[in-house]
Structures are given as C-alpha cells and as structure tokens.
C-alpha cells in the first residue's frame, strides 16, 4: 500500500521509430510481457495464438502499419505501452494492446499513453471485462454485447466503427511452427510463460 504523500512518478511518453527497431530490445520486452503473460491471464490464449500475435505485431511495427507508444519514468524505467494500428479510414485507429507493469498501475500511465496515441483520431478497441470501466471513464462507449474471446467492443466515436485494412498480413514460416511446438512443450513442463523472440515472418 502506498504511503500518504507519496508523489506519483513522472511519466514521459515516447514512440518507437519503425526504422530504428534493429537492435532495440525494449519493444520486445513490452510485446513479450503483454502477449506472453497478460493475454494468457486475461483470455486464456494458447501458446500458438500468443506467439502468432507477438510475431504479427513485430512485423507490423517494423512495417509502420502499427505504432507503439511507451512510457518511462524520470529514470528511464519502462512503465507501459500502447499499440495502435492504421486502418483504411484515416479518422479511425485500432487500439490493439495496452499494458502497464504492475508497479505503475494506478499512476495514470495508461491515461497518458491513451492521450498521446489517440491524437485527433477515434480509437476502436476490444476490452477485457476487467478493463471495460477504465474504457468508459476515458472516452470510450460500449458498442456491442460480449464479443469473441470474452472481450467487449469499445469505441471513442459516436458513429459505427466500419473500416478495413489495406496491407498484407504476416505469413508464418516453418521456423515459427517449430518454435511454437518447442514453446508448447516448455510451457507444459512449467519452464516458460514467455514466448521466445520469433524470426520475422514474411509479409504476404
């Protein structure tokens, strides 16, 4: 429990440049934390699903179709991240991931990430049940009933979020399939809850 008078940490919001991801490990730390552990807890995703989603966004970030904003404190300590993806409607972005490390939850990190990532666009999101109230308090409205994988469709606009994607999706390789099998075995043995760093799938 925080003691009275404890100051909230200073929050600095930054974004990764798609052309400077080679040799950068921080974005993989965020991807692994969210798709390796958080989605397993929230949605019960399988190793294969988590690995494919991690691989997907690794490619999407490098291609510039998706963008990751991230927060650090005054000492440069990673606090959390938010991923948005472009759609074929310039006014709408898909909010694909929002994650804050446990230590910094409740400190306003997610709100600051949301403000920076949203810009002048509307955001479309599929929220876990535990995150619905947070969405409602931060400008989203509930669009529809319970959706796939136990999520709820949320949107910041007052119109129907209709859009598509105009780019190719990543194609899994034989390396990916082999890595998934190895990770599944490791998880069965209780040796790992995080996906390994995948090779880059091809865009097809």
PDB file of N, CA and C in Angstrom, residues 90-155:
ATOM      1  N   UNK A  90      -8.733   7.103 -42.315  1.00  0.00           N
ATOM      2  CA  UNK A  90      -7.748   7.935 -41.600  1.00  0.00           C
ATOM      3  C   UNK A  90      -8.200   8.411 -40.226  1.00  0.00           C
ATOM      4  N   UNK A  91      -9.505   8.506 -40.018  1.00  0.00           N
ATOM      5  CA  UNK A  91     -10.034   9.016 -38.753  1.00  0.00           C
ATOM      6  C   UNK A  91     -10.104   7.946 -37.669  1.00  0.00           C
ATOM      7  N   UNK A  92      -9.913   6.663 -38.037  1.00  0.00           N
ATOM      8  CA  UNK A  92     -10.053   5.569 -37.070  1.00  0.00           C
ATOM      9  C   UNK A  92      -8.748   4.786 -36.954  1.00  0.00           C
ATOM     10  N   UNK A  93      -8.316   4.557 -35.723  1.00  0.00           N
ATOM     11  CA  UNK A  93      -7.197   3.662 -35.450  1.00  0.00           C
ATOM     12  C   UNK A  93      -7.669   2.540 -34.540  1.00  0.00           C
ATOM     13  N   UNK A  94      -7.105   1.377 -34.737  1.00  0.00           N
ATOM     14  CA  UNK A  94      -7.404   0.231 -33.884  1.00  0.00           C
ATOM     15  C   UNK A  94      -6.439   0.233 -32.703  1.00  0.00           C
ATOM     16  N   UNK A  95      -6.964   0.163 -31.485  1.00  0.00           N
ATOM     17  CA  UNK A  95      -6.112   0.040 -30.305  1.00  0.00           C
ATOM     18  C   UNK A  95      -5.969  -1.450 -30.009  1.00  0.00           C
ATOM     19  N   UNK A  96      -4.787  -1.995 -30.285  1.00  0.00           N
ATOM     20  CA  UNK A  96      -4.594  -3.440 -30.222  1.00  0.00           C
ATOM     21  C   UNK A  96      -4.037  -3.935 -28.898  1.00  0.00           C
ATOM     22  N   UNK A  97      -3.314  -3.106 -28.192  1.00  0.00           N
ATOM     23  CA  UNK A  97      -2.724  -3.561 -26.927  1.00  0.00           C
ATOM     24  C   UNK A  97      -2.479  -2.376 -26.011  1.00  0.00           C
ATOM     25  N   UNK A  98      -2.754  -2.573 -24.741  1.00  0.00           N
ATOM     26  CA  UNK A  98      -2.460  -1.584 -23.697  1.00  0.00           C
ATOM     27  C   UNK A  98      -1.973  -2.354 -22.483  1.00  0.00           C
ATOM     28  N   UNK A  99      -0.761  -2.045 -22.059  1.00  0.00           N
ATOM     29  CA  UNK A  99      -0.171  -2.800 -20.948  1.00  0.00           C
ATOM     30  C   UNK A  99       0.646  -1.865 -20.065  1.00  0.00           C
ATOM     31  N   UNK A 100       0.440  -1.969 -18.745  1.00  0.00           N
ATOM     32  CA  UNK A 100       1.219  -1.223 -17.762  1.00  0.00           C
ATOM     33  C   UNK A 100       1.773  -2.227 -16.753  1.00  0.00           C
ATOM     34  N   UNK A 101       3.052  -2.126 -16.479  1.00  0.00           N
ATOM     35  CA  UNK A 101       3.651  -3.023 -15.495  1.00  0.00           C
ATOM     36  C   UNK A 101       2.996  -2.813 -14.129  1.00  0.00           C
ATOM     37  N   UNK A 102       2.866  -3.895 -13.375  1.00  0.00           N
ATOM     38  CA  UNK A 102       2.142  -3.874 -12.099  1.00  0.00           C
ATOM     39  C   UNK A 102       2.577  -2.731 -11.187  1.00  0.00           C
ATOM     40  N   UNK A 103       3.856  -2.490 -11.117  1.00  0.00           N
ATOM     41  CA  UNK A 103       4.404  -1.478 -10.212  1.00  0.00           C
ATOM     42  C   UNK A 103       3.824  -0.088 -10.467  1.00  0.00           C
ATOM     43  N   UNK A 104       3.429   0.176 -11.724  1.00  0.00           N
ATOM     44  CA  UNK A 104       2.992   1.526 -12.095  1.00  0.00           C
ATOM     45  C   UNK A 104       1.489   1.632 -12.343  1.00  0.00           C
ATOM     46  N   UNK A 105       0.754   0.579 -12.089  1.00  0.00           N
ATOM     47  CA  UNK A 105      -0.692   0.635 -12.315  1.00  0.00           C
ATOM     48  C   UNK A 105      -1.342   1.561 -11.286  1.00  0.00           C
ATOM     49  N   UNK A 106      -2.313   2.325 -11.748  1.00  0.00           N
ATOM     50  CA  UNK A 106      -2.988   3.280 -10.884  1.00  0.00           C
ATOM     51  C   UNK A 106      -2.294   4.627 -10.798  1.00  0.00           C
ATOM     52  N   UNK A 107      -1.206   4.807 -11.560  1.00  0.00           N
ATOM     53  CA  UNK A 107      -0.436   6.054 -11.517  1.00  0.00           C
ATOM     54  C   UNK A 107      -0.739   6.971 -12.703  1.00  0.00           C
ATOM     55  N   UNK A 108      -1.732   6.595 -13.518  1.00  0.00           N
ATOM     56  CA  UNK A 108      -2.094   7.433 -14.657  1.00  0.00           C
ATOM     57  C   UNK A 108      -1.317   7.161 -15.926  1.00  0.00           C
ATOM     58  N   UNK A 109      -0.539   6.099 -15.945  1.00  0.00           N
ATOM     59  CA  UNK A 109       0.280   5.780 -17.113  1.00  0.00           C
ATOM     60  C   UNK A 109      -0.583   5.492 -18.340  1.00  0.00           C
ATOM     61  N   UNK A 110      -1.603   4.662 -18.164  1.00  0.00           N
ATOM     62  CA  UNK A 110      -2.456   4.281 -19.291  1.00  0.00           C
ATOM     63  C   UNK A 110      -3.179   5.495 -19.879  1.00  0.00           C
ATOM     64  N   UNK A 111      -3.618   6.409 -19.019  1.00  0.00           N
ATOM     65  CA  UNK A 111      -4.316   7.611 -19.489  1.00  0.00           C
ATOM     66  C   UNK A 111      -3.390   8.472 -20.342  1.00  0.00           C
ATOM     67  N   UNK A 112      -2.148   8.641 -19.904  1.00  0.00           N
ATOM     68  CA  UNK A 112      -1.192   9.450 -20.664  1.00  0.00           C
ATOM     69  C   UNK A 112      -0.855   8.786 -22.001  1.00  0.00           C
ATOM     70  N   UNK A 113      -0.714   7.477 -21.992  1.00  0.00           N
ATOM     71  CA  UNK A 113      -0.467   6.754 -23.241  1.00  0.00           C
ATOM     72  C   UNK A 113      -1.639   6.933 -24.209  1.00  0.00           C
ATOM     73  N   UNK A 114      -2.845   6.833 -23.672  1.00  0.00           N
ATOM     74  CA  UNK A 114      -4.042   6.976 -24.496  1.00  0.00           C
ATOM     75  C   UNK A 114      -4.106   8.353 -25.146  1.00  0.00           C
ATOM     76  N   UNK A 115      -3.851   9.401 -24.371  1.00  0.00           N
ATOM     77  CA  UNK A 115      -3.905  10.766 -24.898  1.00  0.00           C
ATOM     78  C   UNK A 115      -2.932  10.940 -26.060  1.00  0.00           C
ATOM     79  N   UNK A 116      -1.715  10.452 -25.880  1.00  0.00           N
ATOM     80  CA  UNK A 116      -0.689  10.632 -26.902  1.00  0.00           C
ATOM     81  C   UNK A 116      -0.981   9.802 -28.147  1.00  0.00           C
ATOM     82  N   UNK A 117      -1.418   8.550 -27.961  1.00  0.00           N
ATOM     83  CA  UNK A 117      -1.641   7.652 -29.088  1.00  0.00           C
ATOM     84  C   UNK A 117      -2.886   8.015 -29.891  1.00  0.00           C
ATOM     85  N   UNK A 118      -3.888   8.566 -29.219  1.00  0.00           N
ATOM     86  CA  UNK A 118      -5.142   8.872 -29.915  1.00  0.00           C
ATOM     87  C   UNK A 118      -4.990  10.024 -30.888  1.00  0.00           C
ATOM     88  N   UNK A 119      -4.327  11.076 -30.493  1.00  0.00           N
ATOM     89  CA  UNK A 119      -4.195  12.236 -31.361  1.00  0.00           C
ATOM     90  C   UNK A 119      -5.559  12.800 -31.719  1.00  0.00           C
ATOM     91  N   UNK A 120      -5.789  13.007 -33.002  1.00  0.00           N
ATOM     92  CA  UNK A 120      -7.076  13.535 -33.470  1.00  0.00           C
ATOM     93  C   UNK A 120      -7.966  12.443 -34.058  1.00  0.00           C
ATOM     94  N   UNK A 121      -7.655  11.195 -33.746  1.00  0.00           N
ATOM     95  CA  UNK A 121      -8.411  10.066 -34.299  1.00  0.00           C
ATOM     96  C   UNK A 121      -9.345   9.464 -33.248  1.00  0.00           C
ATOM     97  N   UNK A 122     -10.266   8.631 -33.721  1.00  0.00           N
ATOM     98  CA  UNK A 122     -11.058   7.795 -32.828  1.00  0.00           C
ATOM     99  C   UNK A 122     -10.382   6.443 -32.706  1.00  0.00           C
ATOM    100  N   UNK A 123     -10.544   5.821 -31.552  1.00  0.00           N
ATOM    101  CA  UNK A 123      -9.926   4.523 -31.292  1.00  0.00           C
ATOM    102  C   UNK A 123     -10.991   3.441 -31.130  1.00  0.00           C
ATOM    103  N   UNK A 124     -10.739   2.296 -31.756  1.00  0.00           N
ATOM    104  CA  UNK A 124     -11.614   1.127 -31.665  1.00  0.00           C
ATOM    105  C   UNK A 124     -10.853   0.052 -30.907  1.00  0.00           C
ATOM    106  N   UNK A 125     -11.484  -0.535 -29.913  1.00  0.00           N
ATOM    107  CA  UNK A 125     -10.793  -1.479 -29.039  1.00  0.00           C
ATOM    108  C   UNK A 125     -11.712  -2.630 -28.662  1.00  0.00           C
ATOM    109  N   UNK A 126     -11.104  -3.774 -28.328  1.00  0.00           N
ATOM    110  CA  UNK A 126     -11.837  -4.902 -27.761  1.00  0.00           C
ATOM    111  C   UNK A 126     -11.273  -5.129 -26.360  1.00  0.00           C
ATOM    112  N   UNK A 127     -12.047  -4.772 -25.361  1.00  0.00           N
ATOM    113  CA  UNK A 127     -11.561  -4.737 -23.982  1.00  0.00           C
ATOM    114  C   UNK A 127     -11.902  -6.006 -23.218  1.00  0.00           C
ATOM    115  N   UNK A 128     -10.973  -6.403 -22.347  1.00  0.00           N
ATOM    116  CA  UNK A 128     -11.262  -7.475 -21.400  1.00  0.00           C
ATOM    117  C   UNK A 128     -12.331  -6.981 -20.430  1.00  0.00           C
ATOM    118  N   UNK A 129     -13.144  -7.871 -19.865  1.00  0.00           N
ATOM    119  CA  UNK A 129     -14.188  -7.446 -18.918  1.00  0.00           C
ATOM    120  C   UNK A 129     -13.653  -6.552 -17.801  1.00  0.00           C
ATOM    121  N   UNK A 130     -12.468  -6.859 -17.308  1.00  0.00           N
ATOM    122  CA  UNK A 130     -11.892  -6.076 -16.215  1.00  0.00           C
ATOM    123  C   UNK A 130     -11.471  -4.674 -16.639  1.00  0.00           C
ATOM    124  N   UNK A 131     -11.402  -4.422 -17.947  1.00  0.00           N
ATOM    125  CA  UNK A 131     -10.950  -3.121 -18.452  1.00  0.00           C
ATOM    126  C   UNK A 131     -12.095  -2.262 -18.979  1.00  0.00           C
ATOM    127  N   UNK A 132     -13.314  -2.768 -18.962  1.00  0.00           N
ATOM    128  CA  UNK A 132     -14.447  -2.022 -19.523  1.00  0.00           C
ATOM    129  C   UNK A 132     -14.664  -0.704 -18.787  1.00  0.00           C
ATOM    130  N   UNK A 133     -14.655  -0.724 -17.466  1.00  0.00           N
ATOM    131  CA  UNK A 133     -14.874   0.507 -16.697  1.00  0.00           C
ATOM    132  C   UNK A 133     -13.814   1.554 -17.020  1.00  0.00           C
ATOM    133  N   UNK A 134     -12.569   1.124 -17.140  1.00  0.00           N
ATOM    134  CA  UNK A 134     -11.499   2.065 -17.480  1.00  0.00           C
ATOM    135  C   UNK A 134     -11.775   2.713 -18.840  1.00  0.00           C
ATOM    136  N   UNK A 135     -12.181   1.908 -19.820  1.00  0.00           N
ATOM    137  CA  UNK A 135     -12.505   2.451 -21.141  1.00  0.00           C
ATOM    138  C   UNK A 135     -13.632   3.490 -21.048  1.00  0.00           C
ATOM    139  N   UNK A 136     -14.673   3.147 -20.308  1.00  0.00           N
ATOM    140  CA  UNK A 136     -15.821   4.061 -20.192  1.00  0.00           C
ATOM    141  C   UNK A 136     -15.427   5.380 -19.528  1.00  0.00           C
ATOM    142  N   UNK A 137     -14.513   5.323 -18.577  1.00  0.00           N
ATOM    143  CA  UNK A 137     -14.069   6.534 -17.887  1.00  0.00           C
ATOM    144  C   UNK A 137     -13.127   7.382 -18.739  1.00  0.00           C
ATOM    145  N   UNK A 138     -12.641   6.813 -19.828  1.00  0.00           N
ATOM    146  CA  UNK A 138     -11.643   7.515 -20.641  1.00  0.00           C
ATOM    147  C   UNK A 138     -12.086   7.725 -22.088  1.00  0.00           C
ATOM    148  N   UNK A 139     -13.378   7.977 -22.252  1.00  0.00           N
ATOM    149  CA  UNK A 139     -13.868   8.438 -23.551  1.00  0.00           C
ATOM    150  C   UNK A 139     -14.407   7.393 -24.496  1.00  0.00           C
ATOM    151  N   UNK A 140     -14.408   6.122 -24.093  1.00  0.00           N
ATOM    152  CA  UNK A 140     -14.963   5.070 -24.940  1.00  0.00           C
ATOM    153  C   UNK A 140     -16.436   4.854 -24.599  1.00  0.00           C
ATOM    154  N   UNK A 141     -17.158   4.292 -25.531  1.00  0.00           N
ATOM    155  CA  UNK A 141     -18.514   3.832 -25.264  1.00  0.00           C
ATOM    156  C   UNK A 141     -18.597   2.355 -25.639  1.00  0.00           C
ATOM    157  N   UNK A 142     -19.520   1.667 -25.021  1.00  0.00           N
ATOM    158  CA  UNK A 142     -19.717   0.248 -25.305  1.00  0.00           C
ATOM    159  C   UNK A 142     -20.526   0.117 -26.586  1.00  0.00           C
ATOM    160  N   UNK A 143     -19.950  -0.515 -27.591  1.00  0.00           N
ATOM    161  CA  UNK A 143     -20.599  -0.623 -28.898  1.00  0.00           C
ATOM    162  C   UNK A 143     -21.578  -1.777 -28.947  1.00  0.00           C
ATOM    163  N   UNK A 144     -21.119  -2.943 -28.488  1.00  0.00           N
ATOM    164  CA  UNK A 144     -21.956  -4.128 -28.631  1.00  0.00           C
ATOM    165  C   UNK A 144     -21.851  -5.058 -27.439  1.00  0.00           C
ATOM    166  N   UNK A 145     -22.525  -6.174 -27.521  1.00  0.00           N
ATOM    167  CA  UNK A 145     -22.503  -7.163 -26.442  1.00  0.00           C
ATOM    168  C   UNK A 145     -21.171  -7.898 -26.386  1.00  0.00           C
ATOM    169  N   UNK A 146     -21.123  -8.875 -25.534  1.00  0.00           N
ATOM    170  CA  UNK A 146     -19.917  -9.676 -25.365  1.00  0.00           C
ATOM    171  C   UNK A 146     -19.432 -10.192 -26.711  1.00  0.00           C
ATOM    172  N   UNK A 147     -18.161  -9.944 -27.024  1.00  0.00           N
ATOM    173  CA  UNK A 147     -17.610 -10.324 -28.316  1.00  0.00           C
ATOM    174  C   UNK A 147     -16.736 -11.571 -28.193  1.00  0.00           C
ATOM    175  N   UNK A 148     -16.037 -11.876 -29.270  1.00  0.00           N
ATOM    176  CA  UNK A 148     -15.186 -13.057 -29.311  1.00  0.00           C
ATOM    177  C   UNK A 148     -14.117 -13.013 -28.222  1.00  0.00           C
ATOM    178  N   UNK A 149     -13.775 -14.161 -27.713  1.00  0.00           N
ATOM    179  CA  UNK A 149     -12.746 -14.335 -26.689  1.00  0.00           C
ATOM    180  C   UNK A 149     -13.065 -13.579 -25.398  1.00  0.00           C
ATOM    181  N   UNK A 150     -14.353 -13.328 -25.158  1.00  0.00           N
ATOM    182  CA  UNK A 150     -14.743 -12.706 -23.911  1.00  0.00           C
ATOM    183  C   UNK A 150     -14.474 -11.222 -23.819  1.00  0.00           C
ATOM    184  N   UNK A 151     -14.224 -10.560 -24.961  1.00  0.00           N
ATOM    185  CA  UNK A 151     -13.959  -9.127 -24.943  1.00  0.00           C
ATOM    186  C   UNK A 151     -15.224  -8.330 -25.233  1.00  0.00           C
ATOM    187  N   UNK A 152     -15.139  -7.020 -24.968  1.00  0.00           N
ATOM    188  CA  UNK A 152     -16.246  -6.118 -25.250  1.00  0.00           C
ATOM    189  C   UNK A 152     -15.779  -5.056 -26.237  1.00  0.00           C
ATOM    190  N   UNK A 153     -16.593  -4.812 -27.257  1.00  0.00           N
ATOM    191  CA  UNK A 153     -16.233  -3.847 -28.290  1.00  0.00           C
ATOM    192  C   UNK A 153     -16.452  -2.425 -27.766  1.00  0.00           C
ATOM    193  N   UNK A 154     -15.405  -1.604 -27.863  1.00  0.00           N
ATOM    194  CA  UNK A 154     -15.431  -0.238 -27.358  1.00  0.00           C
ATOM    195  C   UNK A 154     -14.979   0.722 -28.458  1.00  0.00           C
ATOM    196  N   UNK A 155     -15.524   1.942 -28.449  1.00  0.00           N
ATOM    197  CA  UNK A 155     -15.177   2.916 -29.489  1.00  0.00           C
ATOM    198  C   UNK A 155     -15.317   4.328 -28.930  1.00  0.00           C
TER     199      UNK A 155
END
